[in-house]
PDB file of C-alpha atoms in Angstrom:
ATOM      1  CA  MET A   1      51.630 -19.662  87.646  1.00 50.00           C
ATOM      2  CA  ALA A   2      48.110 -18.731  88.465  1.00 56.00           C
ATOM      3  CA  ILE A   3      45.237 -20.331  86.559  1.00 61.00           C
ATOM      4  CA  ASP A   4      42.386 -18.030  85.629  1.00 70.00           C
ATOM      5  CA  THR A   5      39.619 -19.289  87.902  1.00 79.00           C
ATOM      6  CA  SER A   6      36.825 -17.525  86.036  1.00 84.00           C
ATOM      7  CA  ALA A   7      37.701 -19.314  82.779  1.00 84.00           C
ATOM      8  CA  ALA A   8      37.908 -22.639  84.586  1.00 85.00           C
ATOM      9  CA  LYS A   9      34.519 -21.997  86.210  1.00 87.00           C
ATOM     10  CA  ARG A  10      32.952 -21.139  82.840  1.00 89.00           C
ATOM     11  CA  ILE A  11      34.292 -24.329  81.273  1.00 90.00           C
ATOM     12  CA  LYS A  12      33.019 -26.357  84.186  1.00 90.00           C
ATOM     13  CA  GLN A  13      29.572 -24.717  83.979  1.00 91.00           C
ATOM     14  CA  GLN A  14      29.364 -25.385  80.238  1.00 93.00           C
ATOM     15  CA  GLU A  15      30.185 -29.044  80.789  1.00 94.00           C
ATOM     16  CA  GLU A  16      27.544 -29.314  83.507  1.00 94.00           C
ATOM     17  CA  GLU A  17      24.951 -27.647  81.246  1.00 94.00           C
ATOM     18  CA  LYS A  18      25.759 -30.082  78.447  1.00 94.00           C
ATOM     19  CA  LYS A  19      25.332 -33.014  80.820  1.00 94.00           C
ATOM     20  CA  LYS A  20      22.002 -31.632  82.038  1.00 94.00           C
ATOM     21  CA  GLN A  21      20.779 -31.138  78.464  1.00 93.00           C
ATOM     22  CA  GLU A  22      21.765 -34.684  77.535  1.00 94.00           C
ATOM     23  CA  GLU A  23      19.960 -36.053  80.592  1.00 93.00           C
ATOM     24  CA  GLU A  24      16.848 -34.025  79.730  1.00 91.00           C
ATOM     25  CA  LYS A  25      16.903 -35.351  76.166  1.00 90.00           C
ATOM     26  CA  LYS A  26      17.167 -38.908  77.438  1.00 88.00           C
ATOM     27  CA  LYS A  27      14.245 -38.342  79.811  1.00 86.00           C
ATOM     28  CA  GLN A  28      12.124 -36.820  77.032  1.00 84.00           C
ATOM     29  CA  GLU A  29      12.883 -39.740  74.716  1.00 83.00           C
ATOM     30  CA  ALA A  30      12.027 -42.207  77.465  1.00 79.00           C
ATOM     31  CA  ASN A  31       8.742 -40.378  78.146  1.00 76.00           C
ATOM     32  CA  ALA A  32       7.885 -40.277  74.456  1.00 73.00           C
ATOM     33  CA  GLN A  33       8.501 -44.006  74.121  1.00 70.00           C
ATOM     34  CA  SER A  34       6.451 -44.823  77.199  1.00 71.00           C
ATOM     35  CA  LYS A  35       3.513 -42.750  75.923  1.00 73.00           C
ATOM     36  CA  ILE A  36       3.234 -44.680  72.659  1.00 70.00           C
ATOM     37  CA  LYS A  37       1.101 -47.739  73.235  1.00 74.00           C
ATOM     38  CA  GLU A  38       0.428 -50.538  70.822  1.00 79.00           C
ATOM     39  CA  ILE A  39      -3.215 -51.382  70.297  1.00 83.00           C
ATOM     40  CA  ALA A  40      -4.710 -54.441  68.675  1.00 87.00           C
ATOM     41  CA  LYS A  41      -6.115 -54.175  65.172  1.00 89.00           C
ATOM     42  CA  ALA A  42      -9.883 -54.094  64.837  1.00 88.00           C
ATOM     43  CA  LYS A  43     -11.436 -57.441  64.067  1.00 90.00           C
ATOM     44  CA  HIS A  44     -13.192 -57.833  60.733  1.00 89.00           C
ATOM     45  CA  GLN A  45     -16.937 -57.952  61.194  1.00 90.00           C
ATOM     46  CA  VAL A  46     -19.332 -59.544  58.748  1.00 90.00           C
ATOM     47  CA  LYS A  47     -21.861 -57.220  57.155  1.00 89.00           C
ATOM     48  CA  PRO A  48     -25.409 -57.891  58.332  1.00 86.00           C
ATOM     49  CA  GLU A  49     -27.770 -59.445  55.816  1.00 88.00           C
ATOM     50  CA  LYS A  50     -30.303 -57.179  54.194  1.00 84.00           C
ATOM     51  CA  VAL A  51     -33.852 -57.760  55.301  1.00 80.00           C
ATOM     52  CA  ASP A  52     -36.315 -57.779  52.421  1.00 76.00           C
ATOM     53  CA  GLU A  53     -39.446 -55.890  53.330  1.00 70.00           C
ATOM     54  CA  PRO A  54     -42.646 -57.654  52.337  1.00 63.00           C
ATOM     55  CA  ALA A  55     -44.346 -56.389  49.185  1.00 60.00           C
ATOM     56  CA  THR A  56     -47.693 -56.081  50.950  1.00 62.00           C
ATOM     57  CA  THR A  57     -47.557 -52.282  50.926  1.00 63.00           C
ATOM     58  CA  LYS A  58     -49.717 -50.958  48.144  1.00 71.00           C
ATOM     59  CA  ALA A  59     -48.316 -48.442  45.733  1.00 74.00           C
ATOM     60  CA  LYS A  60     -50.045 -45.095  46.052  1.00 78.00           C
ATOM     61  CA  ALA A  61     -52.434 -44.275  43.273  1.00 78.00           C
ATOM     62  CA  LYS A  62     -51.098 -41.428  41.198  1.00 78.00           C
ATOM     63  CA  ARG A  63     -52.968 -38.240  41.954  1.00 76.00           C
ATOM     64  CA  GLU A  64     -54.962 -36.937  39.035  1.00 72.00           C
ATOM     65  CA  ARG A  65     -54.545 -33.307  38.186  1.00 76.00           C
ATOM     66  CA  ARG A  66     -58.140 -32.869  37.232  1.00 75.00           C
ATOM     67  CA  PRO A  67     -60.660 -35.601  37.881  1.00 73.00           C
ATOM     68  CA  GLU A  68     -62.762 -36.663  34.940  1.00 77.00           C
ATOM     69  CA  GLY A  69     -65.934 -34.652  34.443  1.00 78.00           C
ATOM     70  CA  LEU A  70     -64.513 -31.349  35.671  1.00 79.00           C
ATOM     71  CA  GLU A  71     -64.123 -28.591  33.162  1.00 80.00           C
ATOM     72  CA  ARG A  72     -60.960 -26.776  32.489  1.00 80.00           C
ATOM     73  CA  PRO A  73     -60.495 -23.625  34.569  1.00 77.00           C
ATOM     74  CA  PRO A  74     -60.774 -20.302  32.769  1.00 80.00           C
ATOM     75  CA  GLU A  75     -57.635 -18.846  31.223  1.00 83.00           C
ATOM     76  CA  ILE A  76     -55.752 -16.374  33.346  1.00 81.00           C
ATOM     77  CA  PRO A  77     -55.187 -13.117  31.504  1.00 81.00           C
ATOM     78  CA  ARG A  78     -51.515 -12.251  31.066  1.00 79.00           C
ATOM     79  CA  ARG A  79     -49.856  -8.916  30.240  1.00 79.00           C
ATOM     80  CA  ASN A  80     -47.599 -10.270  27.532  1.00 72.00           C
ATOM     81  CA  GLY A  81     -49.949  -9.269  24.685  1.00 61.00           C
ATOM     82  CA  ASN A  82     -52.230 -12.321  24.596  1.00 52.00           C
TER      83      ASN A  82
END
């Protein structure tokens, strides 16, 4: 009895491909695990104290719209019937 060599070759090739795929998966998993690195958590830092600015700066005097003694400007004519 003669065994079909082409069928045997195909089966052998499929097995080799499966082995290669499994090896590639293992390599990828190993690479993925080696890429992940653990890093230390950040240390808690105390907030800096607020520095109170001295109250020596004078508050600006509020600007007057019209200084005392000046007359009111003349009315501006409008077109709305007034």
